[in-house]
Coordinates of C-alpha atoms in Angstrom, one line a residue:
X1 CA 75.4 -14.1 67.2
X2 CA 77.3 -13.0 70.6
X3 CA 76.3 -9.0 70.5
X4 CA 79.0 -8.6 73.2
X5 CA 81.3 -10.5 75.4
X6 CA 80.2 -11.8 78.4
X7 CA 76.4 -11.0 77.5
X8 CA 75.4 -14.7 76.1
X9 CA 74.3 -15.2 72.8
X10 CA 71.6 -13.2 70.9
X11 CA 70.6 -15.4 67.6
X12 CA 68.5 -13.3 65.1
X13 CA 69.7 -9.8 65.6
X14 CA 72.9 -8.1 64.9
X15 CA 74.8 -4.9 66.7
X16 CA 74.3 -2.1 64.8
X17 CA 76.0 1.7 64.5
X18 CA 74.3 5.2 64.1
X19 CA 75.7 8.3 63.2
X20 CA 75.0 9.8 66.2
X21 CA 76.0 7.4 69.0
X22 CA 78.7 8.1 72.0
X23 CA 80.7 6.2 74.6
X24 CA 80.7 7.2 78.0
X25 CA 83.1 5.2 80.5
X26 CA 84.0 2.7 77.5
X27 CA 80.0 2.1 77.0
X28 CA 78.2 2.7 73.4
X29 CA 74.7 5.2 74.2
X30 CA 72.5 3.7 73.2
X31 CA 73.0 0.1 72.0
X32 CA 71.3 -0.3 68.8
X33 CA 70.1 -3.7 67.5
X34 CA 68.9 -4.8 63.6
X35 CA 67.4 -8.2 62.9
X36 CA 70.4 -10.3 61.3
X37 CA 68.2 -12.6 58.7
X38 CA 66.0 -15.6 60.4
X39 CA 63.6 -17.1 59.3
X40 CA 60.3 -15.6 60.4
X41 CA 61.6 -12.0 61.4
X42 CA 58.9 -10.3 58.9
X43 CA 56.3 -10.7 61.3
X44 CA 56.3 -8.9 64.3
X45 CA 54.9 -11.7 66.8
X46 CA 58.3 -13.9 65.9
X47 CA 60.2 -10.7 67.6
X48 CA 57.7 -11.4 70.8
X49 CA 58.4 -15.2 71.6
X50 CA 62.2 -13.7 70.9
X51 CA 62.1 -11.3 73.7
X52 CA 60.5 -13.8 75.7
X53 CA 63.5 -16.2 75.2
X54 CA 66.4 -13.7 75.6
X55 CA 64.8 -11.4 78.1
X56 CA 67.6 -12.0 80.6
X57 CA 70.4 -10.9 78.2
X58 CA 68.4 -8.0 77.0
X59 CA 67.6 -6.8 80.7
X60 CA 71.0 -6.9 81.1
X61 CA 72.1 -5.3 78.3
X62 CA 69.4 -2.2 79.3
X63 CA 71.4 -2.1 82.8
X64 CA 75.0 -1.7 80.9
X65 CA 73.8 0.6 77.9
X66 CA 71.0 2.3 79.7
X67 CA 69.1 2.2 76.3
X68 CA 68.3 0.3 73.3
X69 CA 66.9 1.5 70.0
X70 CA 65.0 -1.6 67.8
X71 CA 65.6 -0.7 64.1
X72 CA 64.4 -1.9 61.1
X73 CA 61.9 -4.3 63.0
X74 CA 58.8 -5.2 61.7
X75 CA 56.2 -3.4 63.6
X76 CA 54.4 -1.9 61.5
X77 CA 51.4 -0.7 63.7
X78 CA 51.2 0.5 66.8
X79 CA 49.0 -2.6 68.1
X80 CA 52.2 -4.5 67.0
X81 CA 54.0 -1.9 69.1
X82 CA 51.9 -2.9 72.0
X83 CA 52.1 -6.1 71.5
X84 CA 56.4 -6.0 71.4
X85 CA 56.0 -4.2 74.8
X86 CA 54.0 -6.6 76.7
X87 CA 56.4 -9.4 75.5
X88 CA 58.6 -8.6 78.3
X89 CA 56.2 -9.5 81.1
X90 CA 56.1 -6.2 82.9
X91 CA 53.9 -4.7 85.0
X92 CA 51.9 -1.8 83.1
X93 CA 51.9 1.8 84.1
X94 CA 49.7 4.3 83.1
X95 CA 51.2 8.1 81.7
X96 CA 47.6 9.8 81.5
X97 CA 48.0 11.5 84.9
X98 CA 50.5 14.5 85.4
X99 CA 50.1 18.3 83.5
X100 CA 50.9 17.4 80.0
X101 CA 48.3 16.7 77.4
X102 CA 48.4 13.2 76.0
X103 CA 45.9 11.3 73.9
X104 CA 44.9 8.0 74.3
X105 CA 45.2 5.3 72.0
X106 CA 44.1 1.9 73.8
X107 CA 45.6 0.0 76.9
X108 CA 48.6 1.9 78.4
X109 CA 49.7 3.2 74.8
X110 CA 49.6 7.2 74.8
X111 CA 50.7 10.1 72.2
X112 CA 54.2 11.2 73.9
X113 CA 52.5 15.0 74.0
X114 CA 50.1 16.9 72.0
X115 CA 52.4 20.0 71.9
X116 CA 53.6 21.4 68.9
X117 CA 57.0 22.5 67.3
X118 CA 58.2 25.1 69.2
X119 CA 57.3 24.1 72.6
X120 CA 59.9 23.4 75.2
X121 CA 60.1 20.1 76.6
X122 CA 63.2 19.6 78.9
X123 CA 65.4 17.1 80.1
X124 CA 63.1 14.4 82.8
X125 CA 62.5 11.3 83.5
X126 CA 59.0 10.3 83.9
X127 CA 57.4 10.7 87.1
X128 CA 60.1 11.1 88.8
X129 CA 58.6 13.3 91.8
X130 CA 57.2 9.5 92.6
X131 CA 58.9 7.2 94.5
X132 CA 57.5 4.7 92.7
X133 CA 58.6 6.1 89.8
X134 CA 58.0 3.5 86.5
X135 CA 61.4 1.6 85.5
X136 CA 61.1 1.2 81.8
X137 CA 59.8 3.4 78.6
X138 CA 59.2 2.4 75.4
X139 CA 58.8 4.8 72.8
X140 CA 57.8 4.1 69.1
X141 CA 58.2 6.3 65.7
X142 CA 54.9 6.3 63.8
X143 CA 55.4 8.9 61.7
X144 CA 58.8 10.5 61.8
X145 CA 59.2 14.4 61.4
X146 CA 60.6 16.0 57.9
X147 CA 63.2 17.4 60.2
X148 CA 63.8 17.8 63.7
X149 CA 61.7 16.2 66.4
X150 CA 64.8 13.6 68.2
X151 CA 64.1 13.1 71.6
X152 CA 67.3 13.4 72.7
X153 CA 68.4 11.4 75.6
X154 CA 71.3 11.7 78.3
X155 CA 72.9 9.3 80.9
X156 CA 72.0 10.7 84.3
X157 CA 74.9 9.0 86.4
X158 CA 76.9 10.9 84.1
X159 CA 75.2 14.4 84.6
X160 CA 75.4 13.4 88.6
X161 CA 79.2 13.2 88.2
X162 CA 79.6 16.7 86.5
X163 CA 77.1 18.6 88.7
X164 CA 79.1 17.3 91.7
X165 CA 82.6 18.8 90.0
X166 CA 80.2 22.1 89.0
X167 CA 78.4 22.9 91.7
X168 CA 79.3 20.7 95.1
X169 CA 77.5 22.3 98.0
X170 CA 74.4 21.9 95.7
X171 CA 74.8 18.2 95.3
X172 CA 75.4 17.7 98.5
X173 CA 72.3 19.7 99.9
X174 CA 69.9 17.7 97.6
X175 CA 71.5 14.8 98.7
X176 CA 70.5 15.9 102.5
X177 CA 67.5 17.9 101.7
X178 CA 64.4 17.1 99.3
X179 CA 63.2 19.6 96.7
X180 CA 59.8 21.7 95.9
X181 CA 59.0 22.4 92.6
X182 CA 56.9 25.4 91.9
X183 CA 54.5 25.6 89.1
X184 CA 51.3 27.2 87.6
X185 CA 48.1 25.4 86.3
X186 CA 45.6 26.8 84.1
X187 CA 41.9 26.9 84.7
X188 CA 41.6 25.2 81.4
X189 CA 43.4 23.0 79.1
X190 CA 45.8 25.0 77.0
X191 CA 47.5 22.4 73.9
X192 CA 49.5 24.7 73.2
X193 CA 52.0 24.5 76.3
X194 CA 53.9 21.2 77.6
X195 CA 52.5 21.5 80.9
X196 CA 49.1 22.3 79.5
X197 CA 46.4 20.2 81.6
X198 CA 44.1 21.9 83.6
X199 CA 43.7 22.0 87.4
X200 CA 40.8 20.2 86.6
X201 CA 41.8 17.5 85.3
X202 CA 45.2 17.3 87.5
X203 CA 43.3 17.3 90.7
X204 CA 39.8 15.7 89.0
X205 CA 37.9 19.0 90.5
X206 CA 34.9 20.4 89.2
X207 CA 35.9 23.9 91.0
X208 CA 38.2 26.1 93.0
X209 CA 37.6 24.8 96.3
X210 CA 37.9 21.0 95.4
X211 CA 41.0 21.8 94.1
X212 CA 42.2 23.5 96.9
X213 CA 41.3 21.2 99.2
X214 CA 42.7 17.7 97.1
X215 CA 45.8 19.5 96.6
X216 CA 46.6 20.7 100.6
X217 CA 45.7 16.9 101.5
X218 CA 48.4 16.3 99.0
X219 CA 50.8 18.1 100.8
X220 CA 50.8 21.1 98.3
X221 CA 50.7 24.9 98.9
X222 CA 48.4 26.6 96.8
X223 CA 47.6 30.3 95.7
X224 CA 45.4 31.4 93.4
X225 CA 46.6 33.8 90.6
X226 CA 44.6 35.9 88.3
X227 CA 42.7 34.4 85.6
X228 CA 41.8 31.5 87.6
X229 CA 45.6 30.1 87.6
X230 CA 47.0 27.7 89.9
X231 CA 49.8 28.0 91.8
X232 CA 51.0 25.2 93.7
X233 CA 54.3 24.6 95.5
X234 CA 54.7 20.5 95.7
X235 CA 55.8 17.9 98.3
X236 CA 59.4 17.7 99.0
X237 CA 60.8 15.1 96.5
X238 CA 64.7 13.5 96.4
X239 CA 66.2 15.2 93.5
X240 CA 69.1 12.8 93.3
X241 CA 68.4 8.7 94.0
X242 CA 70.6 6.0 94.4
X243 CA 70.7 2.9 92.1
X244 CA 71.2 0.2 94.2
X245 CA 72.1 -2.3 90.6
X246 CA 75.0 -0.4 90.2
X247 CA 76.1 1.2 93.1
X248 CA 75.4 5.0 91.1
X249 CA 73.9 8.0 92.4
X250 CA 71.6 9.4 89.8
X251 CA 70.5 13.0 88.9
X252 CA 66.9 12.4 89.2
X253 CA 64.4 15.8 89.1
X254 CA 62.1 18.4 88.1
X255 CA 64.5 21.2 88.4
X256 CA 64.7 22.3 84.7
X257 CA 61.3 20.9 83.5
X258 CA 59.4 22.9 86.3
X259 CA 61.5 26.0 85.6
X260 CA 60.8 26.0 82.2
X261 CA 57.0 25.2 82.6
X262 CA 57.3 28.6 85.3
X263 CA 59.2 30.8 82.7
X264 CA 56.5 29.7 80.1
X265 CA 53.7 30.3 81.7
X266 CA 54.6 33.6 84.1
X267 CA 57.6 35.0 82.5
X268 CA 60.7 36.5 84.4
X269 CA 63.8 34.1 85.2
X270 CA 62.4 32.0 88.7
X271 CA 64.4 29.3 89.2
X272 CA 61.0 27.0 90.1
X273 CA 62.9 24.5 92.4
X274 CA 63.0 25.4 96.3
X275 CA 64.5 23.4 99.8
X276 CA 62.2 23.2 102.4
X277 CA 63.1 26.1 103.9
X278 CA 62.4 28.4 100.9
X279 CA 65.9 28.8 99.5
X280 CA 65.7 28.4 95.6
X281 CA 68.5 26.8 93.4
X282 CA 70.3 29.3 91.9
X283 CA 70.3 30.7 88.5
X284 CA 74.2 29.7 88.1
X285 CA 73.4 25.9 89.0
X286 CA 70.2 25.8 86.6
X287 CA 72.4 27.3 83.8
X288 CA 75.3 24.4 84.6
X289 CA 73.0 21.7 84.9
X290 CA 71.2 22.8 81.6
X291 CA 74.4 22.9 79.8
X292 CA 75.8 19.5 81.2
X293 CA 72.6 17.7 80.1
X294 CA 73.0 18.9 76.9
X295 CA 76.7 18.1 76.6
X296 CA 75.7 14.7 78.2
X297 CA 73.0 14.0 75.1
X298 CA 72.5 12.1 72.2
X299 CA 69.9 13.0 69.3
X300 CA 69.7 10.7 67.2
X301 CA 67.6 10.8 63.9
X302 CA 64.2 8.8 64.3
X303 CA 63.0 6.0 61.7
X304 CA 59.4 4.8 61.1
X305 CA 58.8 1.8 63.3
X306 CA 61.7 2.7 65.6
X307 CA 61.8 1.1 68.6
X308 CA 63.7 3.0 71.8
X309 CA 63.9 1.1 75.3
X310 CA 65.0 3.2 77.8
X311 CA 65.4 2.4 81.6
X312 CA 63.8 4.9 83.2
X313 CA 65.8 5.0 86.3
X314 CA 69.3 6.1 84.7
X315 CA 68.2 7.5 81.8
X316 CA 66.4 11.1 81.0
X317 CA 64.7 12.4 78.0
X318 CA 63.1 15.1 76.2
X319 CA 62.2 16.0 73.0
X320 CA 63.6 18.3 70.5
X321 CA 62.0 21.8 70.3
X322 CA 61.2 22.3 67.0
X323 CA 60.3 19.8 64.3
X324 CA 59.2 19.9 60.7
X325 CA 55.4 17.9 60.7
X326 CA 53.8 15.5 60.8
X327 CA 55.4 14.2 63.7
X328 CA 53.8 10.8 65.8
X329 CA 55.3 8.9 68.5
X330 CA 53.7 6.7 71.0
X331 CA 55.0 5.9 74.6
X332 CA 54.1 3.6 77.1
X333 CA 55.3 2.5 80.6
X334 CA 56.4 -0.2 82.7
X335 CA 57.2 -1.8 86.0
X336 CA 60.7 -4.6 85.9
X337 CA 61.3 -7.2 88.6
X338 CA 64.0 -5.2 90.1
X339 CA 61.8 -1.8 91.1
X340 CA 62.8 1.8 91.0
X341 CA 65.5 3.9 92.7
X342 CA 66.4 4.1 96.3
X343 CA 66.6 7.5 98.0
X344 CA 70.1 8.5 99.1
X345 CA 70.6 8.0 102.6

């Protein structure tokens, strides 16, 4: 069937509706797509020579929708999972590095965290302190929660757009300047907190000094607190990038995940994002840009064997604080053809 005009045709699958979708600028968040009754769509490796056939359409359709939940697919194991991802002939990515504590299930495939109801996960895309940021995520539902647990998603061309009408001199300093984010590491791993991975592990140490050392070589600043706590200050990264697809500047940063991780771990109300020269984003612009992400959203209520493809570049995520267990979802990452964002110039 034609899922939309001008987009080619997609046989087997149909355009679906959920409760909880939006429009922004005339566009459904996030296109959601049901199999439409072929022959052969029971088994999961028929949906992998599919992708293979329509990947075109479908990349395009990711660059208009910015996301696309699979539902009511058959992938019933998270091997089939795997196997759906690596249809699309990317290049894989790996998600073990980085603070929060994920286990690993086989290839690139990961547990999305390891914290439990009640922690705070905020609004990020994944790696983005990197230039070379991954392009595409796939999560999948394994076990969906009693109640709770979304991981709520938000168009970040659209946050851009309202943090430029909120807070102007802002946006237009992190579109000159790059940003430091300010964080704490523990000694040891902690589950129990998103950022929860150990200096350790982060810098593969065995002590203090290693540490120290990797991380200045790294470009970071580093004090020691008490109980064997590590403070670091990072590189300068862009906090807003340019997608050079579309022509969109992009909110792309750390800003309220490494504040939160701060307030979490030390207390008090830091605003954990600095300039170069040491000035810190303000409490009033934190506030704004956590409210317009959240305006910006969309939860949408998970099914077993849900399927959501997000592009990484224009899209951010995050998931729900508190959720009614069990509660298992898998995420891995990717590389497209077309690469990640440009830095504004």
């Amino acid at each position: 069937m034609k899922v939309e005009e001008g987009f080619g045709v997609l046989n087997c699958v149909t355009e679906t509706t959920i409760p909880e979708q939006r429009s922004f600028d005339g566009i459904t968040f996030p296109l959601v797509l049901s199999p439409a009754g072929c022959s052969g769509e029971e088994r999961a490796d028929f949906w992998n020579g599919w992708i293979r056939e329509h990947l075109g359409t479908i990349e395009d359709l990711l660059l208009k929708h910015g996301a696309i939940l699979f539902r009511n697919f058959p992938f019933d194991t998270a091997t089939e999972f795997d196997e759906f991802a690596k249809s699309f002939g990317y290049k894989e990515r790996t998600l073990l590095e980085g603070v929060i504590i994920r286990k690993h299930r086989f290839g690139n495939i990961v547990t999305t965290t390891e914290a439990p109801s009640g922690a705070l996960i905020s609004f990020h895309h994944e790696l983005s302190q990197r230039i070379d940021h991954p392009t595409n995520v796939f999560f999948y539902c394994e076990i969906a929660a009693v109640e709770g647990g979304e991981t709520p998603i938000a168009l970040s061309s659209v946050i851009y757009r309202r943090m430029a009408e909120l807070e102007p001199e802002l946006v237009e300093r992190m579109e000159r300047e790059p940003l430091r984010y300010v964080t704490a590491i523990p000694p040891r791993d902690l589950p129990h907190l998103i950022a929860g991975r150990s200096w350790r592990y982060f810098f593969d140490a065995d002590d203090k000094e290693e540490a120290e050392t990797k991380a200045r070589a790294a470009g970071y600043d580093v004090e020691w607190l008490a109980d064997g706590w590590m403070k670091v200050i990072t590189p300068g990264h862009p906090g807003i990038r340019f997608d050079r697809r579309t022509g969109q500047k992009i909110w792309f940063n750390l800003i309220e995940a490494s504040t939160n991780s701060w307030r979490e771990t030390q207390g008090g109300q830091t605003v954990a994002a600095v300039f170069p020269n040491g000035d810190a984003v303000s409490g009033r612009a934190f506030d704004a840009m956590r409210r317009t992400a959240e305006e910006s959203a969309v939860y949408f209520r998970w099914q077993c064997k849900d399927v959501l493809l997000v592009d990484n570049r224009t899209v951010e995520h995050k998931r729900a604080k508190y959720f009614v267990p069990p509660r298992s979802h898998l995420v891995c990452l990717y590389d497209d053809r077309h690469g990640p964002l440009s830095v504004c110039e």
